[in-house]
Amino acid sequence: MKSYFKLLFQRAVVVSLCLLIQVGVLVFGVHYLSGYSVWFNIGMDIVAWLAVIWIVSCRTEPTYKIAWIIPILALPLFGISFYLLFGGNRLSRRLKRRMQTVQQIHMDNLTQDMRVLEREQALSPEAALQSNYLIRVAGCPVCENTESTYYACGEAAVGDMLDAIARAERYIFLEYFIIQTGRLWEQMLRLLRKKAAAGVDVRVIYDDFGCIMTLPGGYWRKLEKVGIKACPFNPYVPVLSSRLNNRDHRKFLIVDGEIGFTGGMNLADEYINLEERFGYWKDCVIRLKGEAVWPMTVMFLAMWAQIKGWKETVSFYKPPRPIAISKRPHGFVQPFADSPLDNEPVGDTVFFNLITKARRSVYIMTPYLIISDKMISALTVAVKNGVDVRIITPGIPDKKMVFAVTRAHYADLLSQGVKIYEYSPGFVHAKVVCVDREYAVVGTVNFDFRSLYLHFEDGVWLYKADCVGAVARDFDETFQLCHRMSLAEVRSWPIHRRLAGAFLRLFSPLM
């Protein structure tokens, strides 16, 4: 307990207090200046309308624009100040140069084998169209010869993750939003230290904000001392800045370019139910072995280059020999990355393409349901086309305000025939989509604005791959554990709860 309070006061409280002081100064300044001069207020109104015109002209979701326009018109100076800090993804020259480096790494090291695309085209032109989007826009090739294994909960994956680390020969790359000092991480860290001592290249990227409550400041130095190369993503500093807006929400464990893991699971005890917070924690992990692991490796190395600001010979990390696979896998596997800095919402488009092309079923599992009007329209049109659309959300939330916004979307969806299930045993943290029992996406992307537009994310798109059947079965089993919501039940909620949800929904893109 003593160490917990020490951690709390070292990082979270100190940083938060500094930020609150700056917000307080800003609010005081707004109040003082607004009463100083009529001409000042007129000037701010003009600036506010110019800001609104600018926001309307930007290439972002209309719902996101509205969420900013309301506070800017209501409280011009305050709204404009916060929009400049948190409302966009403005890049410095330095960051632009680093982004160009990342794009160059992708272009130099990820090329599409056209024979694979032709075979996919022959099997399904619609699947090939979806793959083409990721090839052309995200630079992510579709692959064959890849084993895929789906784990329906975090604890089911831990053994294979530790085994992969123990068998590493050349390198181990980890990139996680949250790492927590606890039983899972200590067990993994012992293996990583042993491998680093044996000459294996071990690297760790963690998001500094994601770990503000779980790791001490400067934790990367502790890792460096035991031979593990480490760096925090976008260090969380006590200064109001637009840099705080974009976080690294990705989750990668990559071994020798041959085996790769991703999914919703972070490296903390609650994700594998060693610690209970919100009932049973339902998460997911996918394991790839084969050709599709190389794109994941390049994604990690590109992020490493972006953080460190230098480039290395990425091809050195390519597996030196063909990857041994027990049996010839089926289907197509396409890992992808999504960056908030390129104005291309890859995750959002992947989901939209899947939903609009569905013929029989769309199953979605997400911890948060904060979606745009475009996505609501896609889901409801799918229902009108005769598609069985089902969404699983948590029964026990981790964030009550966000859960209120999630529930505020229920009435619109239920009234159009979308089926919504709340997971009775606890909290759903899995981010999974299954369409027609043939397609699946497993990764880190939530159905919320921060994931779709503001965070660095990753996922794996699959068509008729070996694990898609396991994904579909997981949905079948999870539906049995859920409470199915009805429109009558939602309309019976107290009026104050529905009004609060409707009000919060106006600002949901900012959450």
mmCIF file of C-alpha atoms in Angstrom, residues 71-376:
data_model
loop_
_atom_site.group_PDB
_atom_site.id
_atom_site.type_symbol
_atom_site.label_atom_id
_atom_site.label_comp_id
_atom_site.label_asym_id
_atom_site.label_seq_id
_atom_site.Cartn_x
_atom_site.Cartn_y
_atom_site.Cartn_z
ATOM 1 C CA PRO A 71 -18.310 24.772 -26.704
ATOM 2 C CA ILE A 72 -16.548 27.181 -29.083
ATOM 3 C CA LEU A 73 -19.764 29.132 -29.735
ATOM 4 C CA ALA A 74 -20.920 28.913 -26.103
ATOM 5 C CA LEU A 75 -17.588 29.933 -24.512
ATOM 6 C CA PRO A 76 -15.396 31.259 -27.349
ATOM 7 C CA LEU A 77 -12.036 31.840 -25.654
ATOM 8 C CA PHE A 78 -12.276 28.753 -23.471
ATOM 9 C CA GLY A 79 -13.536 26.553 -26.332
ATOM 10 C CA ILE A 80 -10.947 27.807 -28.824
ATOM 11 C CA SER A 81 -8.110 27.337 -26.326
ATOM 12 C CA PHE A 82 -9.106 23.754 -25.646
ATOM 13 C CA TYR A 83 -9.605 23.030 -29.334
ATOM 14 C CA LEU A 84 -6.067 24.211 -30.045
ATOM 15 C CA LEU A 85 -4.803 21.913 -27.284
ATOM 16 C CA PHE A 86 -6.934 18.815 -27.794
ATOM 17 C CA GLY A 87 -8.960 19.207 -30.959
ATOM 18 C CA GLY A 88 -6.639 18.267 -33.774
ATOM 19 C CA ASN A 89 -3.502 16.522 -34.894
ATOM 20 C CA ARG A 90 -1.251 19.396 -35.828
ATOM 21 C CA LEU A 91 2.260 18.239 -36.663
ATOM 22 C CA SER A 92 5.508 20.011 -35.943
ATOM 23 C CA ARG A 93 8.179 19.969 -38.645
ATOM 24 C CA ARG A 94 10.161 17.493 -36.581
ATOM 25 C CA LEU A 95 7.198 15.122 -36.290
ATOM 26 C CA LYS A 96 6.450 15.488 -40.000
ATOM 27 C CA ARG A 97 10.002 14.389 -40.787
ATOM 28 C CA ARG A 98 9.631 11.408 -38.493
ATOM 29 C CA MET A 99 6.307 10.488 -40.089
ATOM 30 C CA GLN A 100 7.994 10.565 -43.486
ATOM 31 C CA THR A 101 10.603 8.163 -42.083
ATOM 32 C CA VAL A 102 7.845 5.814 -40.924
ATOM 33 C CA GLN A 103 6.142 5.920 -44.324
ATOM 34 C CA GLN A 104 9.452 5.261 -46.042
ATOM 35 C CA ILE A 105 10.083 2.242 -43.807
ATOM 36 C CA HIS A 106 6.699 0.819 -44.803
ATOM 37 C CA MET A 107 7.297 1.478 -48.514
ATOM 38 C CA ASP A 108 10.797 -0.022 -48.457
ATOM 39 C CA ASN A 109 9.946 -3.168 -46.513
ATOM 40 C CA LEU A 110 6.315 -4.049 -47.216
ATOM 41 C CA THR A 111 5.373 -5.027 -50.748
ATOM 42 C CA GLN A 112 2.382 -6.985 -51.941
ATOM 43 C CA ASP A 113 2.907 -10.397 -53.516
ATOM 44 C CA MET A 114 0.490 -9.992 -56.422
ATOM 45 C CA ARG A 115 0.055 -13.756 -56.739
ATOM 46 C CA VAL A 116 -1.532 -13.806 -53.283
ATOM 47 C CA LEU A 117 -3.903 -10.985 -54.220
ATOM 48 C CA GLU A 118 -4.825 -12.761 -57.459
ATOM 49 C CA ARG A 119 -5.692 -15.945 -55.544
ATOM 50 C CA GLU A 120 -7.838 -13.920 -53.146
ATOM 51 C CA GLN A 121 -9.506 -12.202 -56.103
ATOM 52 C CA ALA A 122 -10.313 -15.573 -57.661
ATOM 53 C CA LEU A 123 -11.824 -16.825 -54.399
ATOM 54 C CA SER A 124 -13.751 -13.652 -53.526
ATOM 55 C CA PRO A 125 -13.655 -10.341 -55.421
ATOM 56 C CA GLU A 126 -15.324 -8.644 -52.424
ATOM 57 C CA ALA A 127 -12.613 -9.838 -50.035
ATOM 58 C CA ALA A 128 -9.935 -8.688 -52.487
ATOM 59 C CA LEU A 129 -11.524 -5.215 -52.594
ATOM 60 C CA GLN A 130 -11.260 -4.928 -48.813
ATOM 61 C CA SER A 131 -7.648 -6.110 -48.921
ATOM 62 C CA ASN A 132 -6.912 -3.604 -51.668
ATOM 63 C CA TYR A 133 -7.906 -0.736 -49.382
ATOM 64 C CA LEU A 134 -5.326 -1.788 -46.783
ATOM 65 C CA ILE A 135 -2.689 -2.363 -49.467
ATOM 66 C CA ARG A 136 -3.183 0.948 -51.259
ATOM 67 C CA VAL A 137 -3.909 3.266 -48.339
ATOM 68 C CA ALA A 138 -2.239 1.695 -45.292
ATOM 69 C CA GLY A 139 0.613 -0.052 -47.128
ATOM 70 C CA CYS A 140 -0.241 -3.377 -45.458
ATOM 71 C CA PRO A 141 0.042 -6.511 -47.634
ATOM 72 C CA VAL A 142 -2.381 -9.430 -47.472
ATOM 73 C CA CYS A 143 -0.594 -12.694 -46.692
ATOM 74 C CA GLU A 144 -1.016 -16.448 -46.921
ATOM 75 C CA ASN A 145 0.951 -19.230 -45.199
ATOM 76 C CA THR A 146 0.110 -17.940 -41.737
ATOM 77 C CA GLU A 147 -1.216 -19.962 -38.832
ATOM 78 C CA SER A 148 -3.780 -18.029 -36.787
ATOM 79 C CA THR A 149 -4.911 -18.909 -33.272
ATOM 80 C CA TYR A 150 -7.648 -17.046 -31.411
ATOM 81 C CA TYR A 151 -7.798 -16.929 -27.619
ATOM 82 C CA ALA A 152 -11.199 -16.061 -26.163
ATOM 83 C CA CYS A 153 -9.689 -14.692 -22.938
ATOM 84 C CA GLY A 154 -6.369 -13.219 -21.894
ATOM 85 C CA GLU A 155 -5.406 -16.001 -19.493
ATOM 86 C CA ALA A 156 -5.687 -18.587 -22.286
ATOM 87 C CA ALA A 157 -2.936 -16.805 -24.242
ATOM 88 C CA VAL A 158 -0.374 -16.272 -21.476
ATOM 89 C CA GLY A 159 1.213 -19.716 -21.673
ATOM 90 C CA ASP A 160 1.863 -19.442 -25.415
ATOM 91 C CA MET A 161 3.160 -15.881 -25.056
ATOM 92 C CA LEU A 162 5.672 -16.930 -22.391
ATOM 93 C CA ASP A 163 6.654 -19.991 -24.420
ATOM 94 C CA ALA A 164 7.324 -17.823 -27.495
ATOM 95 C CA ILE A 165 9.558 -15.529 -25.429
ATOM 96 C CA ALA A 166 11.427 -18.501 -23.967
ATOM 97 C CA ARG A 167 12.138 -19.851 -27.477
ATOM 98 C CA ALA A 168 13.350 -16.530 -28.945
ATOM 99 C CA GLU A 169 16.698 -16.660 -30.740
ATOM 100 C CA ARG A 170 17.206 -13.209 -32.312
ATOM 101 C CA TYR A 171 14.793 -10.612 -30.964
ATOM 102 C CA ILE A 172 11.717 -9.943 -28.844
ATOM 103 C CA PHE A 173 9.688 -6.775 -29.481
ATOM 104 C CA LEU A 174 6.926 -5.611 -27.125
ATOM 105 C CA GLU A 175 4.659 -2.592 -27.603
ATOM 106 C CA TYR A 176 1.818 -2.075 -25.120
ATOM 107 C CA PHE A 177 -0.489 0.697 -23.978
ATOM 108 C CA ILE A 178 -0.371 -0.526 -20.367
ATOM 109 C CA ILE A 179 2.286 -2.472 -18.497
ATOM 110 C CA GLN A 180 1.673 -2.963 -14.793
ATOM 111 C CA THR A 181 4.092 -4.174 -12.165
ATOM 112 C CA GLY A 182 2.392 -7.361 -11.008
ATOM 113 C CA ARG A 183 2.515 -11.126 -11.283
ATOM 114 C CA LEU A 184 2.107 -11.278 -15.076
ATOM 115 C CA TRP A 185 4.722 -8.633 -15.842
ATOM 116 C CA GLU A 186 7.212 -9.927 -13.266
ATOM 117 C CA GLN A 187 6.970 -13.416 -14.757
ATOM 118 C CA MET A 188 7.462 -12.026 -18.246
ATOM 119 C CA LEU A 189 10.243 -9.678 -17.142
ATOM 120 C CA ARG A 190 12.273 -12.542 -15.676
ATOM 121 C CA LEU A 191 12.224 -14.255 -19.077
ATOM 122 C CA LEU A 192 13.064 -11.024 -20.904
ATOM 123 C CA ARG A 193 16.047 -10.351 -18.632
ATOM 124 C CA LYS A 194 17.309 -13.888 -19.169
ATOM 125 C CA LYS A 195 16.983 -13.553 -22.945
ATOM 126 C CA ALA A 196 18.659 -10.135 -22.992
ATOM 127 C CA ALA A 197 21.573 -11.572 -20.993
ATOM 128 C CA ALA A 198 21.860 -14.339 -23.607
ATOM 129 C CA GLY A 199 22.283 -11.763 -26.399
ATOM 130 C CA VAL A 200 18.707 -11.574 -27.698
ATOM 131 C CA ASP A 201 17.664 -8.067 -28.830
ATOM 132 C CA VAL A 202 14.827 -7.222 -26.410
ATOM 133 C CA ARG A 203 12.887 -3.972 -26.893
ATOM 134 C CA VAL A 204 9.897 -2.521 -25.078
ATOM 135 C CA ILE A 205 7.654 0.415 -26.039
ATOM 136 C CA TYR A 206 5.009 1.497 -23.532
ATOM 137 C CA ASP A 207 2.624 4.433 -23.598
ATOM 138 C CA ASP A 208 3.632 6.843 -20.855
ATOM 139 C CA PHE A 209 0.079 8.029 -20.182
ATOM 140 C CA GLY A 210 -1.311 4.492 -20.242
ATOM 141 C CA CYS A 211 1.257 3.531 -17.594
ATOM 142 C CA ILE A 212 1.011 6.649 -15.428
ATOM 143 C CA MET A 213 -0.773 4.691 -12.666
ATOM 144 C CA THR A 214 1.034 1.386 -13.212
ATOM 145 C CA LEU A 215 4.746 2.171 -13.643
ATOM 146 C CA PRO A 216 7.070 4.618 -11.887
ATOM 147 C CA GLY A 217 8.435 7.568 -13.839
ATOM 148 C CA GLY A 218 11.539 6.780 -15.860
ATOM 149 C CA TYR A 219 10.816 3.044 -15.772
ATOM 150 C CA TRP A 220 12.595 2.662 -19.086
ATOM 151 C CA ARG A 221 15.892 3.347 -17.283
ATOM 152 C CA LYS A 222 15.306 0.356 -15.024
ATOM 153 C CA LEU A 223 14.791 -1.834 -18.093
ATOM 154 C CA GLU A 224 17.894 -0.443 -19.782
ATOM 155 C CA LYS A 225 19.982 -1.381 -16.725
ATOM 156 C CA VAL A 226 19.117 -5.066 -17.211
ATOM 157 C CA GLY A 227 19.886 -5.036 -20.936
ATOM 158 C CA ILE A 228 16.392 -4.357 -22.272
ATOM 159 C CA LYS A 229 16.097 -1.482 -24.750
ATOM 160 C CA ALA A 230 13.063 0.568 -23.796
ATOM 161 C CA CYS A 231 11.342 3.857 -24.511
ATOM 162 C CA PRO A 232 8.083 5.489 -23.420
ATOM 163 C CA PHE A 233 5.779 6.730 -26.162
ATOM 164 C CA ASN A 234 4.913 10.436 -25.993
ATOM 165 C CA PRO A 235 6.079 11.092 -22.401
ATOM 166 C CA TYR A 236 3.299 12.564 -20.292
ATOM 167 C CA VAL A 237 4.545 15.938 -19.083
ATOM 168 C CA PRO A 238 2.699 18.449 -16.852
ATOM 169 C CA VAL A 239 2.219 20.996 -19.652
ATOM 170 C CA LEU A 240 -1.000 21.578 -21.581
ATOM 171 C CA SER A 241 -0.202 20.540 -25.132
ATOM 172 C CA SER A 242 -1.835 18.932 -28.164
ATOM 173 C CA ARG A 243 0.863 16.250 -27.853
ATOM 174 C CA LEU A 244 -1.154 14.695 -25.010
ATOM 175 C CA ASN A 245 -3.984 13.886 -27.405
ATOM 176 C CA ASN A 246 -2.489 10.968 -29.339
ATOM 177 C CA ARG A 247 -1.602 7.783 -27.473
ATOM 178 C CA ASP A 248 -0.062 4.462 -28.526
ATOM 179 C CA HIS A 249 -2.935 2.033 -27.918
ATOM 180 C CA ARG A 250 -1.292 -0.817 -29.849
ATOM 181 C CA LYS A 251 -0.424 -4.214 -28.352
ATOM 182 C CA PHE A 252 2.346 -6.262 -29.959
ATOM 183 C CA LEU A 253 4.497 -9.166 -28.861
ATOM 184 C CA ILE A 254 6.749 -10.207 -31.755
ATOM 185 C CA VAL A 255 9.389 -12.936 -31.629
ATOM 186 C CA ASP A 256 12.032 -13.390 -34.351
ATOM 187 C CA GLY A 257 9.638 -12.132 -37.044
ATOM 188 C CA GLU A 258 8.019 -15.582 -36.933
ATOM 189 C CA ILE A 259 5.422 -15.363 -34.152
ATOM 190 C CA GLY A 260 3.293 -12.340 -33.308
ATOM 191 C CA PHE A 261 0.543 -11.639 -30.781
ATOM 192 C CA THR A 262 -1.943 -8.773 -30.652
ATOM 193 C CA GLY A 263 -5.454 -8.116 -29.346
ATOM 194 C CA GLY A 264 -7.120 -6.262 -26.509
ATOM 195 C CA MET A 265 -4.948 -7.630 -23.713
ATOM 196 C CA ASN A 266 -2.449 -5.359 -21.968
ATOM 197 C CA LEU A 267 0.312 -6.661 -19.704
ATOM 198 C CA ALA A 268 -1.467 -6.295 -16.367
ATOM 199 C CA ASP A 269 -2.971 -8.773 -13.915
ATOM 200 C CA GLU A 270 -6.583 -7.670 -14.390
ATOM 201 C CA TYR A 271 -6.440 -8.610 -18.091
ATOM 202 C CA ILE A 272 -5.907 -12.267 -17.176
ATOM 203 C CA ASN A 273 -8.216 -12.213 -14.124
ATOM 204 C CA LEU A 274 -5.494 -12.425 -11.500
ATOM 205 C CA GLU A 275 -7.019 -9.247 -10.109
ATOM 206 C CA GLU A 276 -10.771 -8.581 -10.155
ATOM 207 C CA ARG A 277 -11.999 -5.038 -10.733
ATOM 208 C CA PHE A 278 -15.218 -5.186 -12.758
ATOM 209 C CA GLY A 279 -16.327 -8.791 -12.473
ATOM 210 C CA TYR A 280 -14.870 -11.203 -15.014
ATOM 211 C CA TRP A 281 -12.567 -9.458 -17.523
ATOM 212 C CA LYS A 282 -13.380 -10.705 -21.026
ATOM 213 C CA ASP A 283 -10.550 -10.015 -23.433
ATOM 214 C CA CYS A 284 -9.031 -11.564 -26.540
ATOM 215 C CA VAL A 285 -5.679 -12.286 -28.171
ATOM 216 C CA ILE A 286 -4.691 -13.520 -31.620
ATOM 217 C CA ARG A 287 -1.453 -15.369 -32.371
ATOM 218 C CA LEU A 288 0.046 -15.410 -35.858
ATOM 219 C CA LYS A 289 2.858 -17.627 -37.071
ATOM 220 C CA GLY A 290 4.138 -17.253 -40.610
ATOM 221 C CA GLU A 291 4.402 -14.641 -43.347
ATOM 222 C CA ALA A 292 1.937 -12.154 -41.809
ATOM 223 C CA VAL A 293 4.224 -11.588 -38.812
ATOM 224 C CA TRP A 294 6.696 -9.619 -40.945
ATOM 225 C CA PRO A 295 4.281 -6.670 -41.450
ATOM 226 C CA MET A 296 3.769 -6.588 -37.666
ATOM 227 C CA THR A 297 7.552 -6.493 -37.218
ATOM 228 C CA VAL A 298 7.868 -3.578 -39.644
ATOM 229 C CA MET A 299 5.082 -1.723 -37.808
ATOM 230 C CA PHE A 300 6.974 -2.065 -34.537
ATOM 231 C CA LEU A 301 10.301 -0.976 -36.039
ATOM 232 C CA ALA A 302 8.616 2.000 -37.713
ATOM 233 C CA MET A 303 7.200 3.107 -34.354
ATOM 234 C CA TRP A 304 10.616 2.602 -32.747
ATOM 235 C CA ALA A 305 12.159 4.807 -35.438
ATOM 236 C CA GLN A 306 9.458 7.452 -34.931
ATOM 237 C CA ILE A 307 10.123 7.616 -31.177
ATOM 238 C CA LYS A 308 13.912 7.421 -31.374
ATOM 239 C CA GLY A 309 14.224 9.661 -34.421
ATOM 240 C CA TRP A 310 16.651 7.426 -36.273
ATOM 241 C CA LYS A 311 16.443 4.765 -38.936
ATOM 242 C CA GLU A 312 17.995 1.299 -39.004
ATOM 243 C CA THR A 313 18.272 -1.502 -41.555
ATOM 244 C CA VAL A 314 14.844 -3.057 -41.122
ATOM 245 C CA SER A 315 15.532 -5.909 -43.546
ATOM 246 C CA PHE A 316 18.109 -7.241 -41.049
ATOM 247 C CA TYR A 317 15.205 -8.431 -38.884
ATOM 248 C CA LYS A 318 13.543 -10.478 -41.610
ATOM 249 C CA PRO A 319 13.547 -14.218 -40.787
ATOM 250 C CA PRO A 320 16.655 -15.727 -42.434
ATOM 251 C CA ARG A 321 14.885 -18.966 -43.354
ATOM 252 C CA PRO A 322 11.352 -20.086 -44.266
ATOM 253 C CA ILE A 323 9.108 -20.238 -41.215
ATOM 254 C CA ALA A 324 8.272 -23.804 -40.202
ATOM 255 C CA ILE A 325 4.503 -24.305 -40.107
ATOM 256 C CA SER A 326 2.936 -27.579 -38.954
ATOM 257 C CA LYS A 327 0.302 -27.679 -41.681
ATOM 258 C CA ARG A 328 -0.644 -25.501 -44.622
ATOM 259 C CA PRO A 329 -2.954 -22.800 -43.257
ATOM 260 C CA HIS A 330 -6.084 -21.655 -45.021
ATOM 261 C CA GLY A 331 -7.323 -18.205 -45.911
ATOM 262 C CA PHE A 332 -5.847 -14.731 -45.934
ATOM 263 C CA VAL A 333 -4.353 -12.697 -43.089
ATOM 264 C CA GLN A 334 -3.665 -8.952 -43.202
ATOM 265 C CA PRO A 335 -2.241 -7.108 -40.175
ATOM 266 C CA PHE A 336 -2.724 -3.339 -40.304
ATOM 267 C CA ALA A 337 -1.741 -0.236 -38.366
ATOM 268 C CA ASP A 338 -3.693 2.989 -37.931
ATOM 269 C CA SER A 339 -2.105 6.379 -37.257
ATOM 270 C CA PRO A 340 -4.018 9.523 -36.236
ATOM 271 C CA LEU A 341 -1.475 11.730 -37.993
ATOM 272 C CA ASP A 342 -2.232 10.913 -41.633
ATOM 273 C CA ASN A 343 -5.928 11.929 -41.803
ATOM 274 C CA GLU A 344 -6.847 8.404 -42.898
ATOM 275 C CA PRO A 345 -9.151 6.562 -40.436
ATOM 276 C CA VAL A 346 -8.001 3.060 -41.355
ATOM 277 C CA GLY A 347 -9.727 1.210 -38.514
ATOM 278 C CA ASP A 348 -13.010 3.034 -39.100
ATOM 279 C CA THR A 349 -12.910 2.240 -42.830
ATOM 280 C CA VAL A 350 -12.048 -1.431 -42.233
ATOM 281 C CA PHE A 351 -15.102 -1.777 -39.973
ATOM 282 C CA PHE A 352 -17.310 0.201 -42.359
ATOM 283 C CA ASN A 353 -16.285 -1.958 -45.329
ATOM 284 C CA LEU A 354 -17.023 -5.154 -43.418
ATOM 285 C CA ILE A 355 -20.432 -3.984 -42.205
ATOM 286 C CA THR A 356 -21.615 -2.640 -45.556
ATOM 287 C CA LYS A 357 -20.521 -5.802 -47.413
ATOM 288 C CA ALA A 358 -22.137 -8.214 -44.921
ATOM 289 C CA ARG A 359 -24.721 -10.651 -46.270
ATOM 290 C CA ARG A 360 -25.791 -12.728 -43.270
ATOM 291 C CA SER A 361 -24.382 -11.540 -39.943
ATOM 292 C CA VAL A 362 -22.351 -8.817 -38.226
ATOM 293 C CA TYR A 363 -21.145 -9.567 -34.696
ATOM 294 C CA ILE A 364 -19.275 -6.878 -32.732
ATOM 295 C CA MET A 365 -17.633 -7.029 -29.305
ATOM 296 C CA THR A 366 -16.450 -3.694 -27.893
ATOM 297 C CA PRO A 367 -15.932 -2.114 -24.458
ATOM 298 C CA TYR A 368 -17.227 1.262 -25.655
ATOM 299 C CA LEU A 369 -19.883 2.151 -28.217
ATOM 300 C CA ILE A 370 -19.365 5.800 -29.146
ATOM 301 C CA ILE A 371 -19.836 5.908 -32.893
ATOM 302 C CA SER A 372 -20.512 8.373 -35.671
ATOM 303 C CA ASP A 373 -23.783 8.847 -37.518
ATOM 304 C CA LYS A 374 -22.101 7.211 -40.518
ATOM 305 C CA MET A 375 -21.422 4.035 -38.528
ATOM 306 C CA ILE A 376 -24.940 4.027 -37.059
#
